[in-house]
Structure formats: C-alpha cells, structure tokens
Coordinates of C-alpha atoms in Angstrom, one line a residue:
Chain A
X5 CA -16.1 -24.7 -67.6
X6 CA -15.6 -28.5 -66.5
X7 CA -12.5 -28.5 -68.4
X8 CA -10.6 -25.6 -66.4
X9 CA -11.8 -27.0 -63.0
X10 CA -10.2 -30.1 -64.4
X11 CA -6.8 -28.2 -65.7
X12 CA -7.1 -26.2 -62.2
X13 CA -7.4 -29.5 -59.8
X14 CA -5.0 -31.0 -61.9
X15 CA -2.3 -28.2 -62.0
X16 CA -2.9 -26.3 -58.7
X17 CA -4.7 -28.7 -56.5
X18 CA -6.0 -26.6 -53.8
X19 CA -4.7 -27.6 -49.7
X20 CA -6.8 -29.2 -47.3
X21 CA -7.2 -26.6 -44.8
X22 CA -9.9 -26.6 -42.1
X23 CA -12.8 -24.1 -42.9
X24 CA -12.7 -20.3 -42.2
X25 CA -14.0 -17.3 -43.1
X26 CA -14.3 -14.0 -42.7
X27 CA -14.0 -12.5 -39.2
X28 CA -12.3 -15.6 -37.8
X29 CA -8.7 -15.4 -36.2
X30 CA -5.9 -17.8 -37.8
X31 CA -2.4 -18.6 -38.3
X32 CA -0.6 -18.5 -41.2
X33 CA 2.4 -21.1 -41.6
X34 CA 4.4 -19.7 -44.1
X35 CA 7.3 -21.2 -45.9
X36 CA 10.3 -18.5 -46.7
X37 CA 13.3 -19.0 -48.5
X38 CA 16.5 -17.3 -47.7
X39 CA 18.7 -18.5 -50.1
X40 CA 19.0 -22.8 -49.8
X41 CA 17.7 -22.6 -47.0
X42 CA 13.6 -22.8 -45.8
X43 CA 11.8 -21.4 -42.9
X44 CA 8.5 -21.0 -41.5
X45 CA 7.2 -17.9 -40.7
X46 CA 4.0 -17.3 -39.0
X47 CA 1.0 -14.6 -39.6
X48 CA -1.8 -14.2 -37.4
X49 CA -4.7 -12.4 -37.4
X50 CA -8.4 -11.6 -38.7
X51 CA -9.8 -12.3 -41.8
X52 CA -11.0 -9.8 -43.8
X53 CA -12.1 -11.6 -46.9
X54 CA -12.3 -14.8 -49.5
X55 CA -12.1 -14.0 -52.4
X56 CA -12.7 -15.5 -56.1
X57 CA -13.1 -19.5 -56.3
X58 CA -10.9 -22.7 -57.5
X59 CA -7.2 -22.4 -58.1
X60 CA -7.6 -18.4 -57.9
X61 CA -8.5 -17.9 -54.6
X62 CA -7.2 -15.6 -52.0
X63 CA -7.7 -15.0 -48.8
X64 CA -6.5 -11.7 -46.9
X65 CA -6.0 -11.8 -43.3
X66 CA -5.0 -8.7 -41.3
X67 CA -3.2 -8.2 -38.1
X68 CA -2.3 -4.9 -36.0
X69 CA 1.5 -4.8 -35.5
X70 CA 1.6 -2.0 -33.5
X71 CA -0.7 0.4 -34.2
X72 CA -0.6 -0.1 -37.7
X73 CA -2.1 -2.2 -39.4
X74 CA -0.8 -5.4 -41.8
X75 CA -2.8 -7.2 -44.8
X76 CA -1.6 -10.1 -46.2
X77 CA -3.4 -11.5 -49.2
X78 CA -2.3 -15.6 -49.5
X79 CA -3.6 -17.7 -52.9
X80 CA -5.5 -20.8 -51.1
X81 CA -3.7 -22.5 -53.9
X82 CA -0.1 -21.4 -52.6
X83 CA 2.5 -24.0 -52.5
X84 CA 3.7 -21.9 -49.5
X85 CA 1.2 -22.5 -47.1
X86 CA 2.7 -25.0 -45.0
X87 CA -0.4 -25.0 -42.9
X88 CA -3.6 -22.7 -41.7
X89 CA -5.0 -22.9 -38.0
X90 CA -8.2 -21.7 -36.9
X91 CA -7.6 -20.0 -33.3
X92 CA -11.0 -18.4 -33.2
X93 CA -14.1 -18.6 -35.2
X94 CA -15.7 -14.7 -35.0
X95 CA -19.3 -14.1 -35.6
X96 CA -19.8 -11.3 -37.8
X97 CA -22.5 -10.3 -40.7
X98 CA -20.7 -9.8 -43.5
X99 CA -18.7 -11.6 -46.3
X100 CA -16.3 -8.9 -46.2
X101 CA -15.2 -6.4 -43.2
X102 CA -13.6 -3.9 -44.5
X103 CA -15.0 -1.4 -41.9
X104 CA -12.5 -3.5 -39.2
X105 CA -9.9 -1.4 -41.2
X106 CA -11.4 1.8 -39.5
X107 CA -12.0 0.2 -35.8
X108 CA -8.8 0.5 -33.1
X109 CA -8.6 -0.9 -29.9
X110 CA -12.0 -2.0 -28.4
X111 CA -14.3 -1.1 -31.2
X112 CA -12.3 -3.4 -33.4
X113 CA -13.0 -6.6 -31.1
X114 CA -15.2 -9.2 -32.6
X115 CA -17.3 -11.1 -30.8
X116 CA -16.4 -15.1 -31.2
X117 CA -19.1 -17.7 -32.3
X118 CA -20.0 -20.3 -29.7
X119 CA -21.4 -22.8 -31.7
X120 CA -19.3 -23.5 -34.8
X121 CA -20.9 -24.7 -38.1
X122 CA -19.5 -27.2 -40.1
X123 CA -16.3 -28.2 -40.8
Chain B
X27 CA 4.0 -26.1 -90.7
X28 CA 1.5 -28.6 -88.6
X29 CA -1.3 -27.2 -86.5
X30 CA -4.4 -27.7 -84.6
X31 CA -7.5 -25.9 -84.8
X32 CA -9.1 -25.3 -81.1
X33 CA -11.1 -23.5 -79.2
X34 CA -10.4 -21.0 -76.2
X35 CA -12.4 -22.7 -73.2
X36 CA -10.7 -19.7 -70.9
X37 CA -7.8 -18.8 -68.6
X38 CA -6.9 -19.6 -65.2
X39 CA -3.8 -19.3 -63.2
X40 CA -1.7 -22.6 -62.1
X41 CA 1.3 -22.7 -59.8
X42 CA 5.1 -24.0 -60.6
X43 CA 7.1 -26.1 -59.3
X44 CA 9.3 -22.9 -57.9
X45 CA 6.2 -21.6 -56.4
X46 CA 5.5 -19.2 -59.5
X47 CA 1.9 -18.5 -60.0
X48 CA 1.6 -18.6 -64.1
X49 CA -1.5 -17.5 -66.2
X50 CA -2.7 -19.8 -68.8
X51 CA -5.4 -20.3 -71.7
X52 CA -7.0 -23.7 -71.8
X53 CA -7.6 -24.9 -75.4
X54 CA -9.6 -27.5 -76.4
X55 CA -7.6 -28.6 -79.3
X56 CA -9.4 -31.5 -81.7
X57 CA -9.8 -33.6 -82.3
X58 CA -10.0 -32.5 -86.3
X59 CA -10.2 -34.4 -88.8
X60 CA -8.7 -34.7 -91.9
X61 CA -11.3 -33.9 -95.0
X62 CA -8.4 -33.0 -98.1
X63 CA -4.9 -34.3 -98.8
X64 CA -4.0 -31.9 -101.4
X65 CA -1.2 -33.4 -103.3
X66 CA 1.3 -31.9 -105.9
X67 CA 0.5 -34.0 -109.0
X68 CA -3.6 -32.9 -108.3
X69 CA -3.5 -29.6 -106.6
X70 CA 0.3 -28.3 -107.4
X71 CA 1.1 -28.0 -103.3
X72 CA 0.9 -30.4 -100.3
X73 CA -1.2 -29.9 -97.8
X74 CA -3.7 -31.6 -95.5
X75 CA -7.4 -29.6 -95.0
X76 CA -8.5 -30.3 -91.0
X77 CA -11.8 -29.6 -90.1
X78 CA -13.0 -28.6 -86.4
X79 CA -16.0 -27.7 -84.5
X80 CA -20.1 -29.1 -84.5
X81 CA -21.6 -28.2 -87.7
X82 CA -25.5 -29.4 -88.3
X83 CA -26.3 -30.6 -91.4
X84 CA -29.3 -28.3 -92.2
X85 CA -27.2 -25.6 -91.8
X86 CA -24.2 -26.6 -94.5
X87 CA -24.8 -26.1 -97.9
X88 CA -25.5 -29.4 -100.3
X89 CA -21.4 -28.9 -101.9
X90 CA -20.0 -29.0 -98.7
X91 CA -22.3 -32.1 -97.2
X92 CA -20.4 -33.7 -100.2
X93 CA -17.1 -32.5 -99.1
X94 CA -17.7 -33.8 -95.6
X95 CA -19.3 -37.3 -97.2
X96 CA -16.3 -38.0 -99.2
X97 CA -14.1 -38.2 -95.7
X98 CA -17.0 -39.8 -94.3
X99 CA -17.3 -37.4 -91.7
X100 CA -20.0 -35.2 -89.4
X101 CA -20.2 -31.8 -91.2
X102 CA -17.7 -29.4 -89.5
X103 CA -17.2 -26.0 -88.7
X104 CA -13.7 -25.1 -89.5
X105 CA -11.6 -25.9 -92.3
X106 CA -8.2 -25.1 -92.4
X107 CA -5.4 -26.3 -94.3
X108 CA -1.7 -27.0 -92.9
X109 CA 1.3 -28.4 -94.7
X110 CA 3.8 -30.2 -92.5
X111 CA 1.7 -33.6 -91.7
X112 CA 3.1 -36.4 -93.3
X113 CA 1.1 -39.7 -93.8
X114 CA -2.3 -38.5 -93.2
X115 CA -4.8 -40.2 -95.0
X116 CA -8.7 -38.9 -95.6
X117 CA -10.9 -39.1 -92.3
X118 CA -7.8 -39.5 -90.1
X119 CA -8.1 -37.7 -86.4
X120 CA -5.3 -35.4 -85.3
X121 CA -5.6 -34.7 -81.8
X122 CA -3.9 -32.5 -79.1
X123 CA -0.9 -35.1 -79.0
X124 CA 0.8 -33.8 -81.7
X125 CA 2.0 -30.9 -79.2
X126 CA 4.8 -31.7 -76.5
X127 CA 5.2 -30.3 -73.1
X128 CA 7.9 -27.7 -72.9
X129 CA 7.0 -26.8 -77.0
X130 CA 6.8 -23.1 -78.7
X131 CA 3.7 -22.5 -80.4
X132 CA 2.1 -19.7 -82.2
X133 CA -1.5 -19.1 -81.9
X134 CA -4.0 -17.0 -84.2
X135 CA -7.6 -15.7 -83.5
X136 CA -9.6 -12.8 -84.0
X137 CA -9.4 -10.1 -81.4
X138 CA -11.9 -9.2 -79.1
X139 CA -14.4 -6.5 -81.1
X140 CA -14.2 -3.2 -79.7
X141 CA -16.4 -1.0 -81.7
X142 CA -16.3 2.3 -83.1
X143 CA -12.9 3.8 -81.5
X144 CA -11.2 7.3 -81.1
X145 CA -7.9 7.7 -81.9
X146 CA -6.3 7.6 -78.4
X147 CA -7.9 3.9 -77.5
X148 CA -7.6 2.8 -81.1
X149 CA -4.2 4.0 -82.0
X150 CA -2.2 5.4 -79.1
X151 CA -2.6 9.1 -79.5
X152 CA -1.9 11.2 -76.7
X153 CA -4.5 13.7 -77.3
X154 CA -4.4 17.2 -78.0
X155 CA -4.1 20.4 -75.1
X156 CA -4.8 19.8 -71.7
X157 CA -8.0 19.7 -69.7
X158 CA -7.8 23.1 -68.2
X159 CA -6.3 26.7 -68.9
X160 CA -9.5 27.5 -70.8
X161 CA -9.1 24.5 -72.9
X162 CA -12.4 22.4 -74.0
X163 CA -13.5 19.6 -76.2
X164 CA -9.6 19.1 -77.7
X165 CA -8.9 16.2 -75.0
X166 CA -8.7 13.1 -77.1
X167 CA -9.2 14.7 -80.3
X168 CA -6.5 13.5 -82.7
X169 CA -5.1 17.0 -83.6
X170 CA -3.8 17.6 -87.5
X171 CA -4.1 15.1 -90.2
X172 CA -2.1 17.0 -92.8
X173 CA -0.4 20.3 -94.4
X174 CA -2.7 22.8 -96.3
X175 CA -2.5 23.1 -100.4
X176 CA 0.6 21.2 -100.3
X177 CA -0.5 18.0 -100.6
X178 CA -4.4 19.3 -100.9
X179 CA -4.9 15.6 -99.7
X180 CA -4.7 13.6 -96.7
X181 CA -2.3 10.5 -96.6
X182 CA -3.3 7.0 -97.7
X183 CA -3.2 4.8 -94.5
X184 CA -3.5 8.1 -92.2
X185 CA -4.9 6.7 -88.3
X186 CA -8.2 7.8 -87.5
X187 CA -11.0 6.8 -85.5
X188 CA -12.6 3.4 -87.0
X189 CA -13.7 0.2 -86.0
X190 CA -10.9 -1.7 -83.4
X191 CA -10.9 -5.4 -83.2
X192 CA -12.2 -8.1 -84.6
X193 CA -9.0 -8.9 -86.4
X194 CA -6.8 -11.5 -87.0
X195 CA -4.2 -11.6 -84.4
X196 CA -1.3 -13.8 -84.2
X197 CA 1.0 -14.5 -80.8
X198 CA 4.2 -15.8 -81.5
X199 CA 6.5 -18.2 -78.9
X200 CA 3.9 -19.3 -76.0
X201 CA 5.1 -22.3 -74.4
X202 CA 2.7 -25.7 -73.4
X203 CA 2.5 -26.3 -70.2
X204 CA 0.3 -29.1 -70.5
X205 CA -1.1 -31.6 -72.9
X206 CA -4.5 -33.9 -72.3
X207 CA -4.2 -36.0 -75.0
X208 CA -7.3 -38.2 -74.0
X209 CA -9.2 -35.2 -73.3
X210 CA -7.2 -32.9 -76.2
X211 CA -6.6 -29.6 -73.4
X212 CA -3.7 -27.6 -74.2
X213 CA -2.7 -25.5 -71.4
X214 CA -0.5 -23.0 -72.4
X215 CA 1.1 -19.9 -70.8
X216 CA 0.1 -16.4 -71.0
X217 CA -3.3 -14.9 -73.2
X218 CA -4.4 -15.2 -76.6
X219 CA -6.7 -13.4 -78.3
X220 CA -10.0 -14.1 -78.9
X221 CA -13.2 -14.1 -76.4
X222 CA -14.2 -17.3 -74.5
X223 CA -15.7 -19.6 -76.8
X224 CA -14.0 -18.4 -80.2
X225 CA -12.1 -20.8 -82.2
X226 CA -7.9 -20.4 -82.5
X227 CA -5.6 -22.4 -84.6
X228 CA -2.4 -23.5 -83.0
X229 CA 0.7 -23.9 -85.3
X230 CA 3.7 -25.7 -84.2

C-alpha cells in the first residue's frame, strides 16, 4: 500500500487546492485546448461529492444552467485544473447530496456555514 | 529471454504529460537472486535459476535449504529459470533495473479463481430461448453438445461448465512507465492478471 502512494505522489502529485467539501459553492478554472491554443474556462457551482482517495480522486460539482441541471465530475489529480476557489462554504449533513438533484428554486438553497473549520 | 519475478502490489491510475489519465499495475520486482547458472557442458542448456519472495526456513524442505546454502542465500519462494542473462554468477542480485522506461514487456500470472462456472460466464455462450413466451429454466443453459448415434459420443475438448480461473495467463506488449530501481517498482500500463498480492514474472 505504501508503495502505490509513493508511485501515485510521485506520478500524479495531487494540487494544492484550499479545502472543500460537499455542499460548498466553487469555481472551477479549467484549462481547454482548442487546437495550439489554451484557454481557461470557468465552472461554478455546488458540490455534490468527493469521492475515492490519492491520485483517483474526483470531485463532482453541479450548477443549474437554466433550469437544467449540469455535473461535472474533475480528478483532484487533473493537470487541468488551473485553479479551485472556494466562494461559499455550505453547511449541510451529509457526505453526499444527491437529494439537491431533486430540489429547484428555493428548496435547493443551502444554508452557508459561518464559522469555517480548518483549512 | 531475461526476466524478473515480482509481485502485483496493485493498480492505480497516473496522469501524462498530454493530460491522459492512464491505468497501471505497480510491481514490486526483486530483487531475486541468482541460486543456479545452468551451463551447457553440466546441464546441456544455459540458463540462470532466480529465486524471489520470503521463504522461512522451517517451512523448506532439508534439499532445498541446501539449494539455497550453496548460493549462500535466505530460503526463497520462487524459482524460476530464464536464459538471456549473461555474466551472472551464483548469489548475484537482479533488480528492477534491468527494465527501461519506454520498454515492451510480457507479464504472466495465474488468473483470478472464479469457481465452478456455467457456460455463458465461463465460455461466452449466449444461452438458449428467451426469458418469456412460456419459456423456463433454458436461459443460460448451454443448449446441444452433440448429434445422436452418429457419433454416439461427445467431442473431446467440448466447453462445458467447469472450474474458470486460476490459470496461467500471459499479457503480451505492456509498456513501463516507470522504473524504481532503488526501491525495484515497476509501473507499468494497463492490468495483469493475478489478485493483489500474487506473484508475476516479467519477461523482457
């Protein structure tokens, strides 16, 4: 087990991004390439999940464009991620809310933590 | 051909340099040792006889303790012969350096046991009939096995249900991603078979 974290921190060495989790509202910074060239594109919105550990793992975030709704699921490992901000820790109960996927409008508001824990 | 024998530590996924996210085995790969040099004049073939893996002593018998002393080496679990390595001499350590970065090996281990299997999971069958129009109990049976008087026998080799796995598997053409030479890790692209744990031999 010691020998794949090695291989994995070695290999994939994982971003330093500031903490998150689930229910909290952030920005995406992801880098795109059309051809030679590179831009950043951004995607906000609510995390849903974390999922797996190390090099493998993801995070899906989910925004409304519209009225539909849009998941995104990035590998924390990613060479993409040009960067991750935090706009809004949310206080919620679970690890996972999937039941924001059946919340619209005011329901699906989530109520933001005052005091944040640590970084 | 040269070779290694290892053991699969398990697999994790790495990213490229072009961003692609690849799956890979990590093998712990030596360091063996060298316990025979069979030569032509003694043995009629040339080979070299590595040994791998923790062995205690209590549990080798007394002929192979003597095998082991005569290198002057732990007792071992594995011993495997390759032909290919030139200038080894007895008790010599061969470690995960021998691969390159960028190489083509093959690797062999025994499959994954899978049990007692039907004919469908062990063999590919589609099944007989369908699950409805009054149809029962023919789903993933495995249908005919032969004609009637004519031959009055079934086939040698016919696929049936049996035991799957457990079986000497060999993948050809998986490429090294990386070599730890100090700490003799191979990481190498895509699965082998084996579970977690089992030991693999890597040819060149």
């Amino acid at each position: 087990m010691d020998a794949i974290k090695f291989v994995e921190n070695d290999l994939s060495p994982v971003n330093k991004f500031p903490s998150f989790k689930s229910g909290d509202t952030v920005v995406v910074h992801y880098k795109i390439k059309e051809g030679s060239k590179e831009r950043i594109q951004q995607f906000q919105g609510t995390v849903l999940q974390r999922k797996n550990s190390g090099a493998n793992e993801t995070f899906t975030v989910r925004k409304m464009s519209g009225n539909i709704g849009v998941e995104r699921i990035f590998p924390i490992a990613s060479p993409f991620i040009d960067k991750i901000d935090v706009v809004k820790h949310g206080r919620v109960k679970r690890a996972r809310i999937y039941y924001l996927r059946d919340l619209t409008g005011k329901s699906a508001r989530i109520k933001e933590r005052r005091r944040t824990t640590e970084e | 051909m040269p070779g290694l024998i290892g053991k699969k530590l398990g697999m994790t996924s790495v990213f490229s340099a072009e961003g692609k996210n690849i799956p890979c085995t990590i093998i712990e790969a030596g360091p063996c040792v060298v316990t025979q040099v069979k030569k032509v004049d003694t043995d009629g073939y040339e080979a070299v006889q590595i040994a791998f893996g923790e062995k205690k002593e209590k549990h080798t018998p007394k002929a192979m303790q003597g095998h082991f002393k005569k290198a002057g080496v732990e007792p071992k679990r594995k011993l495997v012969e390759f032909d290919g390595f030139e200038g080894k001499n007895l008790g010599d350590t061969i470690g995960a350096d021998i691969f390159e970065e960028g190489e083509w090996v093959d690797v062999v281990g025994t499959s994954k046991g899978k049990g007692f299997q039907g004919v469908v999971r062990r063999h590919g069958f589609g099944g007989v009939g369908e699950s409805t129009h009054g149809q029962h109990n023919r789903l993933r049976a495995p249908g005919s096995i032969g004609a009637c008087s004519t031959p009055a026998r079934v086939f040698k080799g016919m696929r049936m249900a049996g035991r799957m796995g457990g079986d000497r598997v060999k993948v050809q053409n998986l490429e090294v991603i990386k070599v730890y030479s100090d700490k003799n890790l191979l990481v190498i692209k895509g699965s082998i078979p084996g579970a977690k744990g089992s030991y693999v031999l890597i040819e060149k």
